[in-house]
PDB file of C-alpha atoms and ligand atoms in Angstrom:
ATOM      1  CA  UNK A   1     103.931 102.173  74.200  1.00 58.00           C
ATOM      2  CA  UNK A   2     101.430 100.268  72.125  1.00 58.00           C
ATOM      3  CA  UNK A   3     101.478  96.445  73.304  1.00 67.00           C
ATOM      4  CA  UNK A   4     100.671  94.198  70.418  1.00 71.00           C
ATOM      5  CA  UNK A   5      97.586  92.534  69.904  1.00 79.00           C
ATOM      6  CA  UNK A   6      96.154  94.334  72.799  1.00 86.00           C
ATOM      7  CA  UNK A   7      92.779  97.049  72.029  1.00 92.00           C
ATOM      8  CA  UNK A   8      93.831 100.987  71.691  1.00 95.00           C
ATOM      9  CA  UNK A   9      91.763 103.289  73.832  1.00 97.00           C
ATOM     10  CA  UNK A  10      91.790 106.894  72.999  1.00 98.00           C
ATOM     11  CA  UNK A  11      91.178 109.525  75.896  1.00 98.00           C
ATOM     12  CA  UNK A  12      92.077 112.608  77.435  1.00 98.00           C
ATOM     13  CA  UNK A  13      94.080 113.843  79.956  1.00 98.00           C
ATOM     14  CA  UNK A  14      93.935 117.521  81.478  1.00 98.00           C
ATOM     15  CA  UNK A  15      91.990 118.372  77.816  1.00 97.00           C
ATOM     16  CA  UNK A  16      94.570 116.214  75.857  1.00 97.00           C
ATOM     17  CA  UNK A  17      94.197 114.020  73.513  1.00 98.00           C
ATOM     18  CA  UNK A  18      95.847 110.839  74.423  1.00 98.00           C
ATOM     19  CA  UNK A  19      96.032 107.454  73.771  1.00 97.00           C
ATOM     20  CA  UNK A  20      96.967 103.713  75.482  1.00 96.00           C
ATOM     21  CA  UNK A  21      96.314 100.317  75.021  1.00 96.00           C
ATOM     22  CA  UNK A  22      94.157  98.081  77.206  1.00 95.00           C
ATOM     23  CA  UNK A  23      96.444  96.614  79.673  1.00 94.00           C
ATOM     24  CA  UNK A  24      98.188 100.333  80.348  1.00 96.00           C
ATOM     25  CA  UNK A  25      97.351 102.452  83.906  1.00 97.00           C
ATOM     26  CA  UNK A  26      96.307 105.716  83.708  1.00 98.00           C
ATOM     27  CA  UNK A  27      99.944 106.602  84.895  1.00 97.00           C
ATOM     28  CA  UNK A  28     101.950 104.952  82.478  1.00 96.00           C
ATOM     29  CA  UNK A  29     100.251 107.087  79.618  1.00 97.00           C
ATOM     30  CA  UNK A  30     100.977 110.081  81.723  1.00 97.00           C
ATOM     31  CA  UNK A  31     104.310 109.217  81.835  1.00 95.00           C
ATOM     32  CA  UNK A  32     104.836 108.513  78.188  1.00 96.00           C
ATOM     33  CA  UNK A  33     102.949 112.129  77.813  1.00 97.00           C
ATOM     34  CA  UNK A  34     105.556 114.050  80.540  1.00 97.00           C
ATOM     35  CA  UNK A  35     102.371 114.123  82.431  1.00 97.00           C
ATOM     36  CA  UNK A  36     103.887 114.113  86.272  1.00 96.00           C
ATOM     37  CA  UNK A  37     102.122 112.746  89.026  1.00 97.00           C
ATOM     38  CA  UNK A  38     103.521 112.730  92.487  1.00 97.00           C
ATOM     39  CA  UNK A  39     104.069 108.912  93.403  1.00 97.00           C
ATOM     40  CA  UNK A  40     105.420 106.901  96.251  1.00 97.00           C
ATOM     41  CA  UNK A  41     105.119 103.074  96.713  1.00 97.00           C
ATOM     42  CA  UNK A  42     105.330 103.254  92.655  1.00 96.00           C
ATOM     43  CA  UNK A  43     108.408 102.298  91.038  1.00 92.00           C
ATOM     44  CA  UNK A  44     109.039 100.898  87.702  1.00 89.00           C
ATOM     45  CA  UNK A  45     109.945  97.768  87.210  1.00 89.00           C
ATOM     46  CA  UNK A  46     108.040  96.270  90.584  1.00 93.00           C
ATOM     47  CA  UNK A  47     103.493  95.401  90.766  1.00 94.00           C
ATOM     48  CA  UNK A  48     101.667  98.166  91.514  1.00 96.00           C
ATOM     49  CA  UNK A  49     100.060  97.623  94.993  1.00 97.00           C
ATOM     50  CA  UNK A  50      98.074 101.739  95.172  1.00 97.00           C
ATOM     51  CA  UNK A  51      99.567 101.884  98.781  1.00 96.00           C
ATOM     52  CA  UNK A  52     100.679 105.405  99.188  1.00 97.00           C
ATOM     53  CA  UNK A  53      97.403 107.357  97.347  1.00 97.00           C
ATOM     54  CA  UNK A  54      99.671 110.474  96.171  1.00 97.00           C
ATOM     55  CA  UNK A  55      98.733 109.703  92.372  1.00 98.00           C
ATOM     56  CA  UNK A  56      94.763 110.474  92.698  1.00 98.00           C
ATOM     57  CA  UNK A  57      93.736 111.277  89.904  1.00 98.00           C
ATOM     58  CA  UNK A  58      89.851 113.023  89.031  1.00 98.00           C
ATOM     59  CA  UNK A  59      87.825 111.092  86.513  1.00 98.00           C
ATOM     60  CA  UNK A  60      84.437 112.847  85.140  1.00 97.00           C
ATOM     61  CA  UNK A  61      81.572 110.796  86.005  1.00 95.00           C
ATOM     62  CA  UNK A  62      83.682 108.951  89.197  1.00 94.00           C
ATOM     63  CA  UNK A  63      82.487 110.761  92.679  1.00 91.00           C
ATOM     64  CA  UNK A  64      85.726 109.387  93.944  1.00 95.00           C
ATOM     65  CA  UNK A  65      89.711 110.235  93.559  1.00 97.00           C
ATOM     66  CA  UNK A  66      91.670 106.901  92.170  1.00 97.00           C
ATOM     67  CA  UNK A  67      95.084 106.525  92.567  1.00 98.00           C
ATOM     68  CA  UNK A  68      96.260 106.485  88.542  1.00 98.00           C
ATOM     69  CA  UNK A  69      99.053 103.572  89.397  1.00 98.00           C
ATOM     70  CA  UNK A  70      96.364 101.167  89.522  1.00 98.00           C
ATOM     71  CA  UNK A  71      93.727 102.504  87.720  1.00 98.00           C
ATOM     72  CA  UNK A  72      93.341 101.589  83.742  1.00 97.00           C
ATOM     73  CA  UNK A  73      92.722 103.044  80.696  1.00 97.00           C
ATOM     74  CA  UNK A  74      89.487 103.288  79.123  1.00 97.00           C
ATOM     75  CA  UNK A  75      87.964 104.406  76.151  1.00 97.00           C
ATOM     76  CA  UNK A  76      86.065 108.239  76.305  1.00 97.00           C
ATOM     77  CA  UNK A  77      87.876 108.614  80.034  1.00 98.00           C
ATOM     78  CA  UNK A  78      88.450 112.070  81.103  1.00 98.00           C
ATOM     79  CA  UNK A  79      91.277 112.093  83.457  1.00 98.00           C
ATOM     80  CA  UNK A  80      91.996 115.310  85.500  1.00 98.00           C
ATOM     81  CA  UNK A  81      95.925 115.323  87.316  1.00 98.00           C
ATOM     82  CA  UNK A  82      96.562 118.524  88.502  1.00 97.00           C
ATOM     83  CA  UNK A  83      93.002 120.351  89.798  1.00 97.00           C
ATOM     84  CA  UNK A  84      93.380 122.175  93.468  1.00 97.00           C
ATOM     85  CA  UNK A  85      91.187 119.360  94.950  1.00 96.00           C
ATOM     86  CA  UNK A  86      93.894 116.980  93.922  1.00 97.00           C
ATOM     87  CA  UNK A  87      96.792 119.244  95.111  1.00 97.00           C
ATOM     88  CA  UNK A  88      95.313 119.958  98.668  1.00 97.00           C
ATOM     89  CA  UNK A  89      94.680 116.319  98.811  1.00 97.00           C
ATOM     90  CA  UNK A  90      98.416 115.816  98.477  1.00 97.00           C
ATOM     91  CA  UNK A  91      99.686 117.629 100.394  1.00 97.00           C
ATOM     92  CA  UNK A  92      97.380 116.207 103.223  1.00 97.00           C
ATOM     93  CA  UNK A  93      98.623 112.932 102.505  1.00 97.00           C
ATOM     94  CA  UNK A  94     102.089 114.137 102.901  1.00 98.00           C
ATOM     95  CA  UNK A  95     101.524 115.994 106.074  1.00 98.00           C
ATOM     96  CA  UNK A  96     100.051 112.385 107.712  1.00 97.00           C
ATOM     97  CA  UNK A  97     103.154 110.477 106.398  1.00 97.00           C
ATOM     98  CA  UNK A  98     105.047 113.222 108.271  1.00 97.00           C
ATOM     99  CA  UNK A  99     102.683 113.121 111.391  1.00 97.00           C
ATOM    100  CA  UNK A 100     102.581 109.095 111.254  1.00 96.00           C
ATOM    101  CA  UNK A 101     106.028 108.337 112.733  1.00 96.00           C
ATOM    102  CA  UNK A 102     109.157 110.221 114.002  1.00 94.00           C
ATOM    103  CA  UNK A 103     110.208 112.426 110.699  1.00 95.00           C
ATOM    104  CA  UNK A 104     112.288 114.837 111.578  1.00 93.00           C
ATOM    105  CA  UNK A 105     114.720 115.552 108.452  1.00 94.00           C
ATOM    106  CA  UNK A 106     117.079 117.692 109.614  1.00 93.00           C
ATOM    107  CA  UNK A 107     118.971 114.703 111.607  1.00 92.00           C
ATOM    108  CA  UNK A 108     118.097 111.761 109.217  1.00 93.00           C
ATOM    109  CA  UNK A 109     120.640 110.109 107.017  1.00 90.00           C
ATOM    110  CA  UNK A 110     118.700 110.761 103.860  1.00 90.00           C
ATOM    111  CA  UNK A 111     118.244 114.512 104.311  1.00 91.00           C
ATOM    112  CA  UNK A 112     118.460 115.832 100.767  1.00 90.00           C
ATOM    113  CA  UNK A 113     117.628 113.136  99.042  1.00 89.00           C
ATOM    114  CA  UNK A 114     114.685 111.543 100.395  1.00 93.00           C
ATOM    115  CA  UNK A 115     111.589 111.368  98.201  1.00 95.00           C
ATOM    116  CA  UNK A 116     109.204 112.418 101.093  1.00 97.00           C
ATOM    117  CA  UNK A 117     111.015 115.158 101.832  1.00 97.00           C
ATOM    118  CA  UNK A 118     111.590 116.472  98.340  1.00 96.00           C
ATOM    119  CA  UNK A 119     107.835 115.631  97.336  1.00 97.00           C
ATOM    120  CA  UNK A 120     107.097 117.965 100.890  1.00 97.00           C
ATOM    121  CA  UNK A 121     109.256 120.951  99.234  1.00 96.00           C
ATOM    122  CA  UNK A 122     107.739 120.217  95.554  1.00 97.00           C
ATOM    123  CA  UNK A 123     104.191 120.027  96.182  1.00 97.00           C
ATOM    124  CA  UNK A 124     104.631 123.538  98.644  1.00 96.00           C
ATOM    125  CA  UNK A 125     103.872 121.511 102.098  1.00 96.00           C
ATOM    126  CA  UNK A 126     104.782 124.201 104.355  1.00 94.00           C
ATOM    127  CA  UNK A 127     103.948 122.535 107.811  1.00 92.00           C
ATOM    128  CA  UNK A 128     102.030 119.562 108.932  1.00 95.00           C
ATOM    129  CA  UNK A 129      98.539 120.073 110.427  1.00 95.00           C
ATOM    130  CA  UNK A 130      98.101 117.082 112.143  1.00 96.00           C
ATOM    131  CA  UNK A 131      99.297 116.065 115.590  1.00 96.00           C
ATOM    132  CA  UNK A 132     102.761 113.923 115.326  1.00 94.00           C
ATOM    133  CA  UNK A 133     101.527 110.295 116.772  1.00 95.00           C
ATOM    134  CA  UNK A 134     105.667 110.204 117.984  1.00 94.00           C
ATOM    135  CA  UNK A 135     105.409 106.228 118.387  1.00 95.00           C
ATOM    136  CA  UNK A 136     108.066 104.535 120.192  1.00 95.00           C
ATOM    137  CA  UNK A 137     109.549 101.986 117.095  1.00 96.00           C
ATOM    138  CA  UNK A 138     112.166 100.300 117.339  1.00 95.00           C
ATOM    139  CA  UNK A 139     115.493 100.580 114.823  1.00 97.00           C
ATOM    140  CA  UNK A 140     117.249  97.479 113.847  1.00 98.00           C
ATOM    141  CA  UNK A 141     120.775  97.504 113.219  1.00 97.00           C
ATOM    142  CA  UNK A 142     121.268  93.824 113.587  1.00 98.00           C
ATOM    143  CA  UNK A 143     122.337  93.214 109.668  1.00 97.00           C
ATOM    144  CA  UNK A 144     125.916  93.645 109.360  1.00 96.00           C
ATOM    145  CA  UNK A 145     125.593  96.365 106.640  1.00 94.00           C
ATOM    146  CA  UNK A 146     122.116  97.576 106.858  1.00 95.00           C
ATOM    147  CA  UNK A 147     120.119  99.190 109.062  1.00 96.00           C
ATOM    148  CA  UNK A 148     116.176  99.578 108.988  1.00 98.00           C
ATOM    149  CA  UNK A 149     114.859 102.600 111.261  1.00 97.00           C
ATOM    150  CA  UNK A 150     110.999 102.129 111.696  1.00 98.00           C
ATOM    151  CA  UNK A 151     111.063 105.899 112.966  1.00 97.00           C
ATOM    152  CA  UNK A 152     111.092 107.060 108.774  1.00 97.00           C
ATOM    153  CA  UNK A 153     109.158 103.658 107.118  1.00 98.00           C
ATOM    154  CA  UNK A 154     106.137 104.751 105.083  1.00 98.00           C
ATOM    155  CA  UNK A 155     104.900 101.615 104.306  1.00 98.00           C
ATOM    156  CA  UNK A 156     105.078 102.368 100.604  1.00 98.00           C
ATOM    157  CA  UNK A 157     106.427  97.885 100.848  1.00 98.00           C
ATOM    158  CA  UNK A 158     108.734  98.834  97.407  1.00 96.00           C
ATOM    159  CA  UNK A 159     111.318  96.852  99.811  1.00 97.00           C
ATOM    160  CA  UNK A 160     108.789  93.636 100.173  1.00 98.00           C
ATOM    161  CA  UNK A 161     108.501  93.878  96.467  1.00 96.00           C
ATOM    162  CA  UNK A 162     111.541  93.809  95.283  1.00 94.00           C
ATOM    163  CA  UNK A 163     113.213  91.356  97.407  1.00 96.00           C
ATOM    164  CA  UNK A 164     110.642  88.773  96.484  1.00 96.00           C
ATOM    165  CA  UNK A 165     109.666  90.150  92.719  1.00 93.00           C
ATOM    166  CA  UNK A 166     113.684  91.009  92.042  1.00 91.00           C
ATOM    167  CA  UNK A 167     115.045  89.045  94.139  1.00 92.00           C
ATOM    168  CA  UNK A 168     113.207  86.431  95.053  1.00 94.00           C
ATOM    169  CA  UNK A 169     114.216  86.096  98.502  1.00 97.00           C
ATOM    170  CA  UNK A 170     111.141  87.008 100.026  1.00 97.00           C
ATOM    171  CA  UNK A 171     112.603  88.206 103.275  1.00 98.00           C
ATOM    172  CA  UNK A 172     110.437  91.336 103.484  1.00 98.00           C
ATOM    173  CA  UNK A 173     106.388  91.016 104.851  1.00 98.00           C
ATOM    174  CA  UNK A 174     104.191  93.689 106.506  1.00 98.00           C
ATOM    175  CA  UNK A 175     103.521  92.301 109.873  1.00 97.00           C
ATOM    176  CA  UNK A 176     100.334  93.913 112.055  1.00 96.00           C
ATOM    177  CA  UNK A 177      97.416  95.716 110.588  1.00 94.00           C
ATOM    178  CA  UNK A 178      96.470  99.552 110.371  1.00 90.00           C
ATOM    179  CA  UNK A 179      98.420 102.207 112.170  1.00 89.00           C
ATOM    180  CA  UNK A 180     100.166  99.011 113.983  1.00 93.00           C
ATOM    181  CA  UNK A 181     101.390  97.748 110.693  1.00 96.00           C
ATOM    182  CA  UNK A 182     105.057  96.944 110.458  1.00 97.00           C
ATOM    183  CA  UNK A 183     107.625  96.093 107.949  1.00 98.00           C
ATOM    184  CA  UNK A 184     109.562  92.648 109.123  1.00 98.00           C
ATOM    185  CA  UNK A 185     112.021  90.533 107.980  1.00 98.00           C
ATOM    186  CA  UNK A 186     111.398  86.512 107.701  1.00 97.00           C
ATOM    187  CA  UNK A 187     108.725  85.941 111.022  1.00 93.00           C
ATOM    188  CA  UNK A 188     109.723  89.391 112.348  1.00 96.00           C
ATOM    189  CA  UNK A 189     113.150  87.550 113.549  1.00 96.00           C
ATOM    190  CA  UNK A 190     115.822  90.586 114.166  1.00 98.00           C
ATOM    191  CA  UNK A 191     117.481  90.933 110.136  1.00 98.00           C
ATOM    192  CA  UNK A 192     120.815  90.019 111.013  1.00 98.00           C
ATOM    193  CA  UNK A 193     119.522  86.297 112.253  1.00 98.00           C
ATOM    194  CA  UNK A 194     117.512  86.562 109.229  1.00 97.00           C
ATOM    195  CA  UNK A 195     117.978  82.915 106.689  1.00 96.00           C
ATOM    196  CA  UNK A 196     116.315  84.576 103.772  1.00 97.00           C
ATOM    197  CA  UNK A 197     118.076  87.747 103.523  1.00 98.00           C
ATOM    198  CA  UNK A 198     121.434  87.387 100.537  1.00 96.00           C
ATOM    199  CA  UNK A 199     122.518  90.791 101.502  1.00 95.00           C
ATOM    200  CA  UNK A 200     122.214  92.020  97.542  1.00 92.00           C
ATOM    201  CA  UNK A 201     120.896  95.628  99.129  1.00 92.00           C
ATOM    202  CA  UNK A 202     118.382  96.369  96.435  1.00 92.00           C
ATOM    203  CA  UNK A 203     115.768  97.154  99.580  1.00 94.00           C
ATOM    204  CA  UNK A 204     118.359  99.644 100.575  1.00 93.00           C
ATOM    205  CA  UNK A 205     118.049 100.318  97.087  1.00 91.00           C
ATOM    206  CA  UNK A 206     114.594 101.378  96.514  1.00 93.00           C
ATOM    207  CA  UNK A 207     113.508 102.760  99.880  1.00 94.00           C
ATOM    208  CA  UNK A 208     112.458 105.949  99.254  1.00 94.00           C
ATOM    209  CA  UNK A 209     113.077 107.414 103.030  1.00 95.00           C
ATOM    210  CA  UNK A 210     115.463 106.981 105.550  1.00 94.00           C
ATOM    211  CA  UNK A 211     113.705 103.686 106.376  1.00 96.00           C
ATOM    212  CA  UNK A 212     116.424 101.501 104.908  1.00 95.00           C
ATOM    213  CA  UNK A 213     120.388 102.469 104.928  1.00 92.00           C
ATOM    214  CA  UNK A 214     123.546 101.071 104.902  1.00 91.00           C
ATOM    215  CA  UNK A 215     125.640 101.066 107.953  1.00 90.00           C
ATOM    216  CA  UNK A 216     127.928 103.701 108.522  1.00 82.00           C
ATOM    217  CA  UNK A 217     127.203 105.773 105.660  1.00 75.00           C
ATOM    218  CA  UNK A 218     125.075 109.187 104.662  1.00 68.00           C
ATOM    219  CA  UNK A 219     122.310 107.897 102.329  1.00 60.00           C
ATOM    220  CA  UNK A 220     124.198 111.404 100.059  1.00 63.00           C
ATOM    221  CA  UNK A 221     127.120 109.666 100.153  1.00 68.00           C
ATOM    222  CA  UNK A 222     128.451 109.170  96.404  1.00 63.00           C
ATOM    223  CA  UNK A 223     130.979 105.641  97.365  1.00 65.00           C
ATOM    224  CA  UNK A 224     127.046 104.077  98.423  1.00 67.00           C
ATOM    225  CA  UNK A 225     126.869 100.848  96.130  1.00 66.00           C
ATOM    226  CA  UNK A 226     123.236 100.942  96.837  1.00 65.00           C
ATOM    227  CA  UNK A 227     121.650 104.461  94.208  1.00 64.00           C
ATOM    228  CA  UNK A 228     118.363 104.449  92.955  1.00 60.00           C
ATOM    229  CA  UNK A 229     120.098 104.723  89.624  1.00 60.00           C
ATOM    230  CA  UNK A 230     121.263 101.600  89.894  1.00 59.00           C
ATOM    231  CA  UNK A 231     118.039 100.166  89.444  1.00 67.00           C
ATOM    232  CA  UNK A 232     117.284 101.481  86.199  1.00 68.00           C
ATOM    233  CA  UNK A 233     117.326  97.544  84.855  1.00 68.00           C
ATOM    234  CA  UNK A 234     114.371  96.702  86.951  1.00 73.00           C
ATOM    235  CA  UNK A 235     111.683  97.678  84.027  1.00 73.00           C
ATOM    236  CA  UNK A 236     113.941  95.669  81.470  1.00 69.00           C
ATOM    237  CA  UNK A 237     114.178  92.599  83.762  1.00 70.00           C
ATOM    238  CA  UNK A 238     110.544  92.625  84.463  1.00 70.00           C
ATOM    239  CA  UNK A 239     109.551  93.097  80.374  1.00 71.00           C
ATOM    240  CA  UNK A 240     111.728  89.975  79.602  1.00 68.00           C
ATOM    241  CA  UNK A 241     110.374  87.724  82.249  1.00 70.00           C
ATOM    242  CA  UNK A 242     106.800  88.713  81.161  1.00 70.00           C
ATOM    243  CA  UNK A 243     107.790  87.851  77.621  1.00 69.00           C
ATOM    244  CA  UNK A 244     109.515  83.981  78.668  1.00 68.00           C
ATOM    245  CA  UNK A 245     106.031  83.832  80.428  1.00 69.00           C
ATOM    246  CA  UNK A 246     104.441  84.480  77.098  1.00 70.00           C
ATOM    247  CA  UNK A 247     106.505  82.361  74.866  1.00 71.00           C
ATOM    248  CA  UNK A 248     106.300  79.622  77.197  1.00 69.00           C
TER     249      UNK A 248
HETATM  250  S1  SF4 B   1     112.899 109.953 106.010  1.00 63.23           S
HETATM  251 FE1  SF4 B   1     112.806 111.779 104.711  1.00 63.23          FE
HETATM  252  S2  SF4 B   1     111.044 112.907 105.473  1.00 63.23           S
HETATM  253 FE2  SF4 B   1     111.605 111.431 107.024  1.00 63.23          FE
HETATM  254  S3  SF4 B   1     113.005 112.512 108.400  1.00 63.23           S
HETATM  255 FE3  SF4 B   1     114.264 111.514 106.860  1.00 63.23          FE
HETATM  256  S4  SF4 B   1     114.573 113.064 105.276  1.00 63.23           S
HETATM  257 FE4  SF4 B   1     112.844 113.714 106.529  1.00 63.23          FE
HETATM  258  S1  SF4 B   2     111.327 100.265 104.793  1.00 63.23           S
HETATM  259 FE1  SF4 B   2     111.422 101.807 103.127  1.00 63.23          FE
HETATM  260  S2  SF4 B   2     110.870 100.645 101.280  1.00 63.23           S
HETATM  261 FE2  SF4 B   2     110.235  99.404 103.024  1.00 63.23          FE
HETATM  262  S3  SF4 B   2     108.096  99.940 103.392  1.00 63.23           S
HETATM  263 FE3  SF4 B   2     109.336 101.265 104.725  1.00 63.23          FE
HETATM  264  S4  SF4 B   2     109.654 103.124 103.542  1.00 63.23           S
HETATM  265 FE4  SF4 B   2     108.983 101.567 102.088  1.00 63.23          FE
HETATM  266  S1  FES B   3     101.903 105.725  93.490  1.00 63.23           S
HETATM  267 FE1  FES B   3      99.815 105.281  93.179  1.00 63.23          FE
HETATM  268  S2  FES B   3      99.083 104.867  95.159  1.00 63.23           S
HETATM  269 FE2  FES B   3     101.232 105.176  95.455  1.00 63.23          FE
END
């Protein structure tokens, strides 16, 4: 979409023509072209924060991949998305999400619907290469209807986002650094003695693993108040806040 008052770059992607303005990532023109990139910590309507890598993109005259989430237009670019290098880079990414913690889908609560897992089948991951670490992480079922199981967290922080860009409760940080890094909730205080936390679900919302789920339930469950679908406002609510910032 062509943001007003901001300069047009023309470019191409996989040998087409394609255009964006200025301010645009290399992914949103993909998407606007039905370009698809594999993405994980990405999802519209929250900052882009590169976290996950699956969107590398090849760009002629770079020696180095670049994750197309964060990566902007420019004019005369030549953007490559779906070259072998790229696709046996993905799937090793996947495979050390897999080998990182305890994933083992056939007794998880999202089974069937988890993004990992489905981006594992789509981009043909057949096994993982790489030694499981199988660290002992703890699961937190102290909320009264939510759980978080560090066993299936990815780090991808869509759940930090959104509870402080969304919701602005801020309960969410990444606590540690590395392969020690953790997701917490207020000073890593157990979530159900958590003062921040309103209990509006939209972490259960977004998390794109088992990570986060409500109590009692299969993440497949249909009666779950908490769908990815029902975040389809969070582009919408993000576009009118940046325009109130303009006008004011
Ligand atoms: S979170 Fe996804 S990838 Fe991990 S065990 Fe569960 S279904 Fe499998
Ligand atoms: S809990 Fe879920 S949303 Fe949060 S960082 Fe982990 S995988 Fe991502
Ligand atoms: S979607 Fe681009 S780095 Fe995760």
């Amino acid at each position: 979409m062509v943001t007003p008052g901001k300069k047009v770059k023309t470019f191409t992607i996989d040998g087409k023509d394609v255009s964006g303005t200025e301010d645009q990532t290399v992914i949103e023109v993909c998407r606007e072209n039905n370009i698809e990139i594999p993405t994980l910590c990405h999802l519209d309507g929250l900052t882009e924060v590169g976290a996950c890598r699956l969107c590398l993109v090849e760009i002629k005259g770079s020696n180095k991949l670049l994750p197309a989430c964060v990566t902007k237009v420019a004019e005369g670019m030549e953007v490559l998305t779906a070259s072998d290098r790229l696709k046996n880079y993905r799937i090793k990414i996947l495979e050390l999400f897999f080998s990182e913690r305890n994933h083992i889908c056939s007794v998880c609560v999202s089974n069937g619907i988890c993004e990992l897992q489905n981006l594992g089948q789509k981009l043909g991951m057949t096994h993982v290469h790489y030694p499981y670490l199988f660290p002992k992480v703890n699961v937190d079922a102290s909320h009264e209807r939510f759980v978080l199981d560090h066993n299936r967290c990815i780090l991808c922080t869509r759940c930090v986002r959104v509870c402080d860009e969304i919701e602005g409760a801020h309960t969410w940080d990444i606590m540690g650094r590395g392969i020690e890094s953790m997701v917490i909730t207020d000073l890593n205080k157990p979530w159900g003695d958590s003062d921040s936390c309103t209990s509006c679900g939209k972490c259960i919302a977004v998390c794109p693993t088992g990570a986060l789920v409500e109590k009692y339930k299969n993440a497949v469950d249909k009666t779950s108040k908490y769908k990815k679908d029902k975040l389809k406002f969070l582009p919408y609510l993000t576009t009118m806040r940046e325009v109130k910032n303009e006008q004011s």
